[in-house]
Short mmCIF file of C-alpha atoms in Angstrom, two decimals:
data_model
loop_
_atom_site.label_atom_id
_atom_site.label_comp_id
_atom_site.label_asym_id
_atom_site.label_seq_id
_atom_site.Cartn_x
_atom_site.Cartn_y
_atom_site.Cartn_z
CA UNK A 1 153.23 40.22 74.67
CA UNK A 2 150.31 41.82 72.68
CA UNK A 3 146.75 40.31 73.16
CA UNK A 4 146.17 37.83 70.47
CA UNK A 5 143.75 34.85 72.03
CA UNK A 6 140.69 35.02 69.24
CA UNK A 7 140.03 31.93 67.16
CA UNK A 8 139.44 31.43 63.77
CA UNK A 9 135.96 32.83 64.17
CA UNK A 10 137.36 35.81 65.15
CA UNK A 11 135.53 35.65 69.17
CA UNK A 12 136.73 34.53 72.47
CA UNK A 13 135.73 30.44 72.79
CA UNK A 14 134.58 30.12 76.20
CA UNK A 15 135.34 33.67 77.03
CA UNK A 16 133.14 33.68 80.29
CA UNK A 17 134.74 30.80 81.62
CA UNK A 18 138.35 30.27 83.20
CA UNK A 19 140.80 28.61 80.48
CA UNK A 20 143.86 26.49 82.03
CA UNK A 21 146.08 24.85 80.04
CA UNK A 22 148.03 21.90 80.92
CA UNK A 23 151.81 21.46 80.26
CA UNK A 24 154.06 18.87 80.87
CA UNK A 25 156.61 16.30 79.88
CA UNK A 26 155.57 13.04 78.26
CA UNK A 27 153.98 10.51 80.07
CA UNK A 28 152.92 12.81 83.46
CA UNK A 29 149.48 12.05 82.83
CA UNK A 30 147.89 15.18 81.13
CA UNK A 31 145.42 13.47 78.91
CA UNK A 32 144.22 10.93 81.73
CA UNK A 33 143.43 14.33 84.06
CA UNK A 34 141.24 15.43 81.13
CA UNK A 35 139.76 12.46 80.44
CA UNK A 36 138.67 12.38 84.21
CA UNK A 37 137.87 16.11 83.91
CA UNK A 38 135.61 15.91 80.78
CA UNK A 39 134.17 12.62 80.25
CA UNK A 40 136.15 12.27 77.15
CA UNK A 41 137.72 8.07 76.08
CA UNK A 42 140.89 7.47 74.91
CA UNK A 43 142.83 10.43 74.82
CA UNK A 44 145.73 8.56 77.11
CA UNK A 45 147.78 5.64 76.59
CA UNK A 46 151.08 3.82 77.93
CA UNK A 47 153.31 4.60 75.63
CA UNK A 48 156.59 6.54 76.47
CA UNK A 49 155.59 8.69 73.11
CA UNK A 50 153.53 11.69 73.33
CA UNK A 51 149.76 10.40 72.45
CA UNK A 52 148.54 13.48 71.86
CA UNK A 53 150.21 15.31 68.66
CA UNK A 54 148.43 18.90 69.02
CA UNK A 55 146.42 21.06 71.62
CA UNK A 56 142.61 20.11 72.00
CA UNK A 57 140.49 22.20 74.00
CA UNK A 58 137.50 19.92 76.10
CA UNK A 59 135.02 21.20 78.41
CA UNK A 60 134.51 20.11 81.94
CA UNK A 61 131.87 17.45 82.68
CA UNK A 62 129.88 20.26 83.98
CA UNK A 63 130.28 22.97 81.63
CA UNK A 64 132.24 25.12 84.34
CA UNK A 65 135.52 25.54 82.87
CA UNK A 66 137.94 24.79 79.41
CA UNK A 67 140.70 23.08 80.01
CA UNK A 68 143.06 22.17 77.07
CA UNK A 69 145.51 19.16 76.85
CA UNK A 70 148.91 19.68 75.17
CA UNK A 71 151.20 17.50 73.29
CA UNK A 72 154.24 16.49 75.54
CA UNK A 73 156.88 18.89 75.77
CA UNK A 74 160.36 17.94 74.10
CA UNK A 75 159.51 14.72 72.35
CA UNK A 76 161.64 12.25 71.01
CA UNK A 77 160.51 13.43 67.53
CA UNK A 78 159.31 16.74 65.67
CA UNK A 79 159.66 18.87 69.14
CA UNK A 80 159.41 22.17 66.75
CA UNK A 81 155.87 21.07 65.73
CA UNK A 82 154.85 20.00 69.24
CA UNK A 83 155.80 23.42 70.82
CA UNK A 84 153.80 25.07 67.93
CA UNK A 85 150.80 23.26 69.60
CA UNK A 86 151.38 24.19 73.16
CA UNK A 87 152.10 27.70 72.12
CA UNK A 88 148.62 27.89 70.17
CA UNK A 89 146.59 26.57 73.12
CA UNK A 90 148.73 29.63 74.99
CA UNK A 91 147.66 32.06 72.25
CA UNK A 92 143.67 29.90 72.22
CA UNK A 93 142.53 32.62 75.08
CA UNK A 94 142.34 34.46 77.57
CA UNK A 95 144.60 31.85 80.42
CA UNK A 96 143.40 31.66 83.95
CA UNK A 97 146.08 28.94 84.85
CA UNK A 98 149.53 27.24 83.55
CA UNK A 99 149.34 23.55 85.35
CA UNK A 100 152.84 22.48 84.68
CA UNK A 101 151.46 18.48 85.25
CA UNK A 102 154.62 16.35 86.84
CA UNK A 103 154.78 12.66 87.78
CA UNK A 104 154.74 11.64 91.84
CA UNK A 105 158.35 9.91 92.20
CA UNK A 106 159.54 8.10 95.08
CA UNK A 107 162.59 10.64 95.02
CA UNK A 108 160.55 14.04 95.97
CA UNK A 109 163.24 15.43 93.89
CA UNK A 110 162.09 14.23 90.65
CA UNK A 111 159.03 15.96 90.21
CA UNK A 112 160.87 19.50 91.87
CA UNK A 113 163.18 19.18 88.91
CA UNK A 114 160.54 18.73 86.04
CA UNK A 115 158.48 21.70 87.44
CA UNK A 116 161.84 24.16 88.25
CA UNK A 117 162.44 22.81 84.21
CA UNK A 118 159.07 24.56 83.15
CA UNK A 119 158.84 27.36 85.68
CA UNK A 120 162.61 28.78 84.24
CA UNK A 121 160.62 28.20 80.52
CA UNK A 122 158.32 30.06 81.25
CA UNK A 123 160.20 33.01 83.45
CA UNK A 124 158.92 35.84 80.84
CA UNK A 125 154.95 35.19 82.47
CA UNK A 126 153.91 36.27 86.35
CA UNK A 127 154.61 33.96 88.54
CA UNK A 128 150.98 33.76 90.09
CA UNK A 129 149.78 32.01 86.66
CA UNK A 130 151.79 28.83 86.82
CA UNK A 131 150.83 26.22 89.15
CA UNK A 132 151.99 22.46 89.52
CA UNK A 133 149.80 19.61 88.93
CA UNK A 134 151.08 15.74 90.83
CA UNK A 135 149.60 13.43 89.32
CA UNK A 136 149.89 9.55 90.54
CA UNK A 137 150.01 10.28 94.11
CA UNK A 138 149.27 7.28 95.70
CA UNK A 139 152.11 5.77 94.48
CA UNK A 140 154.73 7.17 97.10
CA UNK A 141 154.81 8.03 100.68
CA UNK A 142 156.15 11.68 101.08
CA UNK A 143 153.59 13.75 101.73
CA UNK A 144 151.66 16.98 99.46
CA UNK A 145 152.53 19.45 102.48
CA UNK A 146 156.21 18.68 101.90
CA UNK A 147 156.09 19.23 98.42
CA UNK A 148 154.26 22.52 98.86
CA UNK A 149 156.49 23.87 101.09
CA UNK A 150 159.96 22.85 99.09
CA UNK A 151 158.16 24.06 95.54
CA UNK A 152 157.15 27.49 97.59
CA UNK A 153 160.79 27.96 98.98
CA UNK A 154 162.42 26.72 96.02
CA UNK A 155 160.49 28.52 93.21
CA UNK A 156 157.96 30.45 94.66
CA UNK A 157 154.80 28.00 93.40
CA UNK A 158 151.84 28.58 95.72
CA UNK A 159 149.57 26.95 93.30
CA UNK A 160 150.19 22.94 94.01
CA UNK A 161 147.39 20.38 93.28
CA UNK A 162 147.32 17.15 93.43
CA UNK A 163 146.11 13.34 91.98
CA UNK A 164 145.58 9.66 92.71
CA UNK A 165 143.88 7.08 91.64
CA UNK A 166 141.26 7.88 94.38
CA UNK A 167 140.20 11.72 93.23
CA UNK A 168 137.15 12.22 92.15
CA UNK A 169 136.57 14.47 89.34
CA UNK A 170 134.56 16.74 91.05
CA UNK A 171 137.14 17.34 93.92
CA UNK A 172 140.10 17.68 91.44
CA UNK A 173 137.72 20.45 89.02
CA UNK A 174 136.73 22.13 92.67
CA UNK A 175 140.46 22.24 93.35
CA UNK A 176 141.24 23.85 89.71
CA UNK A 177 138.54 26.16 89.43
CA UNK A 178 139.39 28.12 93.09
CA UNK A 179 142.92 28.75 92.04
CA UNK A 180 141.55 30.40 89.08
CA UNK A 181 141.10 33.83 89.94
CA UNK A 182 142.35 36.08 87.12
CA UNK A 183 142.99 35.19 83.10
CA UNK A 184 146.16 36.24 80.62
CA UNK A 185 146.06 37.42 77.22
CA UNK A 186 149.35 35.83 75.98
CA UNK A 187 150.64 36.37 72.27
CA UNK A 188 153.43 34.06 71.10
CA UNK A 189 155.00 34.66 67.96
CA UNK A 190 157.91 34.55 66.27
CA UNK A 191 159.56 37.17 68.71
CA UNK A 192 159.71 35.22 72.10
CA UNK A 193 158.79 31.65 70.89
CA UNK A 194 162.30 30.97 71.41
CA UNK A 195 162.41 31.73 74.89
CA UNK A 196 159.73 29.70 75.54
CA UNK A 197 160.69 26.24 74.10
CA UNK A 198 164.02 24.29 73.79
CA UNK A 199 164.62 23.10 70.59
CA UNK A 200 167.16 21.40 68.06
CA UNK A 201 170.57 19.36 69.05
CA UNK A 202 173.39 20.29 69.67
CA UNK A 203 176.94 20.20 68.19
CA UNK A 204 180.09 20.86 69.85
CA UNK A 205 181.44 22.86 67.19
CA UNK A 206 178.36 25.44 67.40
CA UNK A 207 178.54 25.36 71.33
CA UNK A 208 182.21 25.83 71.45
CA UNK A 209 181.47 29.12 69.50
CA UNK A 210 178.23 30.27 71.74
CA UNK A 211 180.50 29.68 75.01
CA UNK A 212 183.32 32.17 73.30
CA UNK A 213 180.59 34.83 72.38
CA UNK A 214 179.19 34.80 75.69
CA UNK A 215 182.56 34.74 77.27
CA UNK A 216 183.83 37.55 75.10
CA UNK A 217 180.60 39.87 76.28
CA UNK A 218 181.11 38.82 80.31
CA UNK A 219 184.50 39.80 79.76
CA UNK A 220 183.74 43.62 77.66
CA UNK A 221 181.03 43.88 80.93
CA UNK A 222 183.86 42.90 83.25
CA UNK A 223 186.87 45.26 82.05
CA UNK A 224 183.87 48.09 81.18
CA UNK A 225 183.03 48.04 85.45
CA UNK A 226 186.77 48.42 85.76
CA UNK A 227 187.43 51.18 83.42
CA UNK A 228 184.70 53.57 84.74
CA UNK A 229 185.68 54.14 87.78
CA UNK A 230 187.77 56.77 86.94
CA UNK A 231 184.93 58.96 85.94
CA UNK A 232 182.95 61.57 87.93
CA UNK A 233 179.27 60.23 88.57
CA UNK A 234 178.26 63.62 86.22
CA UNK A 235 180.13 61.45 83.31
CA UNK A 236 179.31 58.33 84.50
CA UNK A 237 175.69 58.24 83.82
CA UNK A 238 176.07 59.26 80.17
CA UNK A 239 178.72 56.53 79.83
CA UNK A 240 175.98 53.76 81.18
CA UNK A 241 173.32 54.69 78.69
CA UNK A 242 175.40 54.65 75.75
CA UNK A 243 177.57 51.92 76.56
CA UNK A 244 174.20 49.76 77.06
CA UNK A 245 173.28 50.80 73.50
CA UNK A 246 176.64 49.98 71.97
CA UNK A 247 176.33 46.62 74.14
CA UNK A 248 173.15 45.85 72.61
CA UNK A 249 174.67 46.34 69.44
CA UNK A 250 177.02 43.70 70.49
CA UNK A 251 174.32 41.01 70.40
CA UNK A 252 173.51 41.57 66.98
CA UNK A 253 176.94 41.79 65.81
CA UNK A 254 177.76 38.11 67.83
CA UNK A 255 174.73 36.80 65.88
CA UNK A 256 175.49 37.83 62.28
CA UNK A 257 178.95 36.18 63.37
CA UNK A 258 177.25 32.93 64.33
CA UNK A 259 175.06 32.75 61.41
CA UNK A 260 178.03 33.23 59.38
CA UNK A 261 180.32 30.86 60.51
CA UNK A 262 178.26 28.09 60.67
CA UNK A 263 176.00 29.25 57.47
CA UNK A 264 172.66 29.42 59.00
CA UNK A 265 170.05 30.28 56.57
CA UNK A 266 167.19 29.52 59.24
CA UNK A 267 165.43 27.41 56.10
CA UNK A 268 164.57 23.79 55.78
CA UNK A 269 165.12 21.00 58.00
CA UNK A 270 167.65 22.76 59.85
CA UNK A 271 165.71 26.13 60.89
CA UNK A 272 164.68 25.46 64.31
CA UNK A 273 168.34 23.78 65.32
CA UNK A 274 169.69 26.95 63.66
CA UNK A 275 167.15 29.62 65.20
CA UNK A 276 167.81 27.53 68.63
CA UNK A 277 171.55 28.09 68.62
CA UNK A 278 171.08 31.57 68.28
CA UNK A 279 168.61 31.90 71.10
CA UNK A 280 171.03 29.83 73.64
CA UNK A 281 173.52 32.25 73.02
CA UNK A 282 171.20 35.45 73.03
CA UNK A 283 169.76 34.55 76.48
CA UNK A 284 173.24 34.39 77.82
CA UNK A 285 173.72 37.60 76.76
CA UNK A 286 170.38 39.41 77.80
CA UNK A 287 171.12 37.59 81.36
CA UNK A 288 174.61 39.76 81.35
CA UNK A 289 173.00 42.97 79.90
CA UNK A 290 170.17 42.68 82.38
CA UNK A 291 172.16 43.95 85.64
CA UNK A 292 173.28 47.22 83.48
CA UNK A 293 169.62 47.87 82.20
CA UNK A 294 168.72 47.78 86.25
CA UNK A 295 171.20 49.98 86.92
CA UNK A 296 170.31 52.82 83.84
CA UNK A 297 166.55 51.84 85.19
CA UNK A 298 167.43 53.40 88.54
CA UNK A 299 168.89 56.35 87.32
CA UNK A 300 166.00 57.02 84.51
CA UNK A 301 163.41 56.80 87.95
CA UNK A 302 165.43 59.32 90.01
CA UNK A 303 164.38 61.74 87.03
CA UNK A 304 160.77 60.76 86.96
CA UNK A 305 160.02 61.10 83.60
CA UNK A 306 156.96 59.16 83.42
CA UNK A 307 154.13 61.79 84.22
CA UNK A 308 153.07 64.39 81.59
CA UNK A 309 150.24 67.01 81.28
CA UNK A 310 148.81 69.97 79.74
CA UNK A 311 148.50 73.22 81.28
CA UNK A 312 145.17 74.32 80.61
CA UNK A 313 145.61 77.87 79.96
CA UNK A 314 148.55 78.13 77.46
CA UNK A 315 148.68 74.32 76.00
CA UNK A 316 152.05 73.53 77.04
CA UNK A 317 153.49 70.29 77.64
CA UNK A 318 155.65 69.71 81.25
CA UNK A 319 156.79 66.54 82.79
CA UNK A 320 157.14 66.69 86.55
CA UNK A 321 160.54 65.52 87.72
CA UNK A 322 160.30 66.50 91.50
CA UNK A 323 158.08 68.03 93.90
CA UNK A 324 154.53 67.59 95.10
CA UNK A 325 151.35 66.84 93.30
CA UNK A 326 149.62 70.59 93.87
CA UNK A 327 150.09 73.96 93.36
CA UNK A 328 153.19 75.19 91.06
CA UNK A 329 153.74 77.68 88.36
CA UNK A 330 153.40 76.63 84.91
CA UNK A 331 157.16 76.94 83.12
CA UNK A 332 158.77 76.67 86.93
CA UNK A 333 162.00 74.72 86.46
CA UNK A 334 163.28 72.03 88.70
CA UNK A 335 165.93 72.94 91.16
CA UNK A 336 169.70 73.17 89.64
CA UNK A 337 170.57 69.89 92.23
CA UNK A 338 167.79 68.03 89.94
CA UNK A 339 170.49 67.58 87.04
CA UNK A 340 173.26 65.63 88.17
CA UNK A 341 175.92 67.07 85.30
CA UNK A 342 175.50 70.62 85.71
CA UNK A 343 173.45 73.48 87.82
CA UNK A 344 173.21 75.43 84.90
CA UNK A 345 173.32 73.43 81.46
CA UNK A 346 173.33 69.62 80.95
CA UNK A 347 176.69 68.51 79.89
CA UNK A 348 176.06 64.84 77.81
CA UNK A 349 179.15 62.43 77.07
CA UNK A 350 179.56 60.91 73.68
CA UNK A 351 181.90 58.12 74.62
CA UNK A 352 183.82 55.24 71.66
CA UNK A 353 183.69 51.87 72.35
CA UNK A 354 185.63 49.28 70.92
CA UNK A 355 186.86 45.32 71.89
CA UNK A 356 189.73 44.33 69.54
CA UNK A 357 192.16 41.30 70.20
CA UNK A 358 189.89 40.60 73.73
CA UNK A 359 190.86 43.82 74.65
CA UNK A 360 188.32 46.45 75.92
CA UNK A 361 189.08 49.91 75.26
CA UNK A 362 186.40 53.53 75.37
CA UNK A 363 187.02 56.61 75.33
CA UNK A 364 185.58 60.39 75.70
CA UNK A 365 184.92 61.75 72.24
CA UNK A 366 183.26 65.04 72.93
CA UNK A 367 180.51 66.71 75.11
CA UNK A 368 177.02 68.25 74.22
CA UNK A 369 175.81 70.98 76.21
CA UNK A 370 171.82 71.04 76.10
CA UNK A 371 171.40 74.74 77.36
CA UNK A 372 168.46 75.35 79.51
CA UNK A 373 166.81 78.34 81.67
CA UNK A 374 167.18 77.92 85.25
CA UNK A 375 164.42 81.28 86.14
CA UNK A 376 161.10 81.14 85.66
CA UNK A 377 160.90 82.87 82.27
CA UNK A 378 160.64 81.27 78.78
CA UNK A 379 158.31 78.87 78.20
CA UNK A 380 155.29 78.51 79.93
CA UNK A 381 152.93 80.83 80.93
CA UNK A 382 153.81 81.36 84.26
CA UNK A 383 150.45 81.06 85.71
CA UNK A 384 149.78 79.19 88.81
CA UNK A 385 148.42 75.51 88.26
CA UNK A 386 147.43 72.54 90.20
CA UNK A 387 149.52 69.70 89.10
CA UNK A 388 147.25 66.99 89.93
CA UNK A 389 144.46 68.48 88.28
CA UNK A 390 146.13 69.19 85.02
CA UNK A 391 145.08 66.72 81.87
CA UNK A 392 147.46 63.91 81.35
CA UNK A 393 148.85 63.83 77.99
CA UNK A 394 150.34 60.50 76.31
CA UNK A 395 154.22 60.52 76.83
CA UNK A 396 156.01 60.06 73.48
CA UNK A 397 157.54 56.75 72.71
CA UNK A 398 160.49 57.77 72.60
CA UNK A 399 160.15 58.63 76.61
CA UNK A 400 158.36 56.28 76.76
CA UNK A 401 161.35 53.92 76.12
CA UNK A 402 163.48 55.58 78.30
CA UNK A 403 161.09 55.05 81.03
CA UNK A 404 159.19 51.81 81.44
CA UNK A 405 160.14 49.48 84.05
CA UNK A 406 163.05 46.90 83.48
CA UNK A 407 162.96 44.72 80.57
CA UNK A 408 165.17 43.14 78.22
CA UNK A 409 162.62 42.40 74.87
CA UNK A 410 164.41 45.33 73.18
CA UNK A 411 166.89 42.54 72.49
CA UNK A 412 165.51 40.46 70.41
CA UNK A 413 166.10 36.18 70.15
CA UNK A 414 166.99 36.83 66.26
CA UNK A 415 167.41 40.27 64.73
CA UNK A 416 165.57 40.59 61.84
CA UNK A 417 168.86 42.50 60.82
CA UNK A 418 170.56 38.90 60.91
CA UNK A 419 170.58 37.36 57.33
CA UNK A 420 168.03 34.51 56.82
CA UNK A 421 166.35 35.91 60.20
CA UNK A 422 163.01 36.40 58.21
CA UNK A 423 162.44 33.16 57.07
CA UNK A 424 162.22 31.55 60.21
CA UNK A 425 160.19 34.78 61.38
CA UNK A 426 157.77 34.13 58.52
CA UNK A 427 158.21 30.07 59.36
CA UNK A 428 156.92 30.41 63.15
CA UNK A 429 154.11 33.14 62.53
CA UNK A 430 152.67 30.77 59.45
CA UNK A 431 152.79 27.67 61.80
CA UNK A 432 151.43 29.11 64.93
CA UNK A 433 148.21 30.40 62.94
CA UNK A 434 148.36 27.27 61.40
CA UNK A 435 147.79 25.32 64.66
CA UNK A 436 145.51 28.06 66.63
CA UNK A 437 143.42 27.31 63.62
CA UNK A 438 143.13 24.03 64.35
CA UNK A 439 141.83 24.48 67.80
CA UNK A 440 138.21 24.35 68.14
CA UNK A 441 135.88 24.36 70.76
CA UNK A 442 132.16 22.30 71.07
CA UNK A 443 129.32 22.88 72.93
CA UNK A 444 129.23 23.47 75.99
CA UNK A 445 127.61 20.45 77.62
CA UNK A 446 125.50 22.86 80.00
CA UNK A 447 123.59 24.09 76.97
CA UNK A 448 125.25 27.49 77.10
CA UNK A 449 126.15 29.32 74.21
CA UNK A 450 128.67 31.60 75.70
#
């Protein structure tokens, strides 16, 4: 996620001050914690509908610290529109904290749920951002060191506050403002908006379909493990990376075939029901994809690929797959063991893929032999150099795709590829600006401009 988090005035509101947003279902008590927190009347009310029907930003009583109140998540009505507001106070700036606010319940269970709900929303941001926020305390009798302990085991939540009736507003800011100690720059767009929010209905007919799609790429996964393990571990690495590209393929293909059957054109009333189909189904799949993506991950890290430089004294280009960080000989090659194929050429498998009738079937098509020296002539100057001294150089993108850490938003929610894709693309981007816009900030009742 790219940093976006500039208003409509094009600087950072509040920028020198920590920014936590508050998130929750309807009802928790969000707008009464920032009425307490910033002075502000009648932001709350009673009713089981959401009160507040977009983001506002407020500062503290004490001009310490911005703190923004969001519509309740999942409404009974318009939930596309109310997750456009919570996702424009996430793109308003820089976040310190994520307060996922939950309801105090005499079942300790209750409020576990509504905050594992959130925290598995919210999976694509670190962990040490989102915190949990208990409001109406003093309404049951187990106590906040339970519920610290059970939210730590259970999700890994360090960051538990609490409120009653009895907090003062000072205490409960205090309590904020020391479990803010670094900020986010999130971007939300039309790329992972569905995987943050949960929207549209759902009908059995469309359902039925996801659960065969996502059945139908368990199963290619399942008869793929079984088929390769009659190849060498020299083959077999050639026949992970390309089977994870044909498999990515496979998404697309299983969404053009959902948005076909069911004639999605991701336009009109029905867009975010639509768009929301397709996302159920695509997380399924990224969830499958992801253990094969760790696996080609560890193989891509035994080569190293991630450090290049520039030998100073003939220009050239080397990326250091093994060895130390000192002395070596510019245009020295790495040891024949290094390349798992072949000690004297890599050998790279071009496999087919195919799944026909719910049967999985690949095959070897050919092999490409990628000659290369194994002495220390050819390229390179041969000089000696000191590796850790060299000038890094920016690695490609193409490398750099092969090498960055494990991470499935290659595969996107809804190809652009997919027919009618754009117009929900264009539909999200045009309503998220549409509602940042519409955040603004006052004065900051400390008389600072900043």
């Amino acid at each position: 996620m790219a940093s976006r988090n500039t208003n409509s005035k094009g600087w950072y509101a509040g920028s020198n001050y920590p920014y936590v947003v508050l998130v929750g279902q309807v009802g928790t008590g969000k707008s009464t914690i920032i009425e307490k927190l910033t002075d502000e009347k009648n932001l709350s009310g009673n009713s089981h509908k959401s009160v507040t029907r977009s983001s506002n930003s407020f500062w503290t009583y004490d001009g310490s610290m911005v703190i923004c109140d969001t519509p309740g998540t999942n409404p009974e009505a318009d939930k596309f529109s109310h997750n456009v507001h919570v996702a424009a106070a996430l793109n308003f700036k820089p976040v310190s904290r994520i307060l996922v606010v939950v309801k105090a319940d005499i079942r300790m269970a209750s409020p576990l749920d509504r905050v594992r709900e959130f925290a598995e929303d919210l999976l694509d941001l670190p962990d040490e951002i989102i915190g949990a926020l208990v409001t109406h305390m003093d309404t049951v009798t187990w106590s906040r060191s339970e519920f610290k302990a059970c939210l730590k085991e259970e999700l890994g939540i360090e960051c538990v506050l609490f409120s009653a009736i009895h907090t003062t507003k000072k205490s409960l800011l205090d309590d904020i403002k020391v479990n803010c100690t670094q900020t986010l720059n999130l971007r939300i767009d039309h790329e992972n908006f569905l995987k943050m929010f949960k929207i549209g209905k759902s009908e059995r007919k469309i359902i039925l379909q996801i659960r065969e799609e996502v059945q139908h790429f368990k199963k290619i996964k399942e008869q793929f493990d079984e088929a390769r393990k009659i190849y060498k571990e020299k083959d077999e690495i050639d026949l992970i990376f390309e089977f994870q590209a044909w498999m990515e393929d496979q998404v697309e293909i299983a969404q053009k075939k959902l948005a076909k059957a069911n004639d999605f054109l991701f336009y009109g009333p029905k867009a975010e029901a639509e768009a929301g189909y397709v996302a159920n189904m695509t997380n399924q799949m990224r969830l499958i994809l992801y253990d094969l993506r760790v696996e080609a991950a560890g193989h891509q890290s035994e080569h190293g690929a991630g450090d290049a430089r520039r030998c100073t004294y003939c220009n050239e280009v080397w990326i250091k797959v093994e060895g130390c960080e000192g002395q070596t000989t510019c245009g020295s090659r790495p040891s024949a063991g290094i390349d798992v194929r072949n000690s004297t050429f890599g050998v790279l498998g071009t496999y087919i893929f195919s799944w026909k009738e719910k049967i999985f079937a690949m095959k070897k098509h050919t092999d490409r032999k990628i000659e290369r020296q194994v002495s220390g002539t050819g390229i390179g100057c041969g000089k000696a150099i000191q590796w850790n001294r060299l000038p890094k150089v920016v690695v490609p993108q193409d490398l750099v795709k092969a090498i960055k850490p494990v991470r499935m938003d290659e595969v996107p929610i809804l190809s652009k590829n997919v027919p009618g894709a754009s117009n929900w693309h264009a539909a999200v981007d045009h309503e998220l600006d549409n509602a940042l816009n519409h955040l603004q900030l006052g004065k900051n009742p400390n008389g600072d401009k900043n």
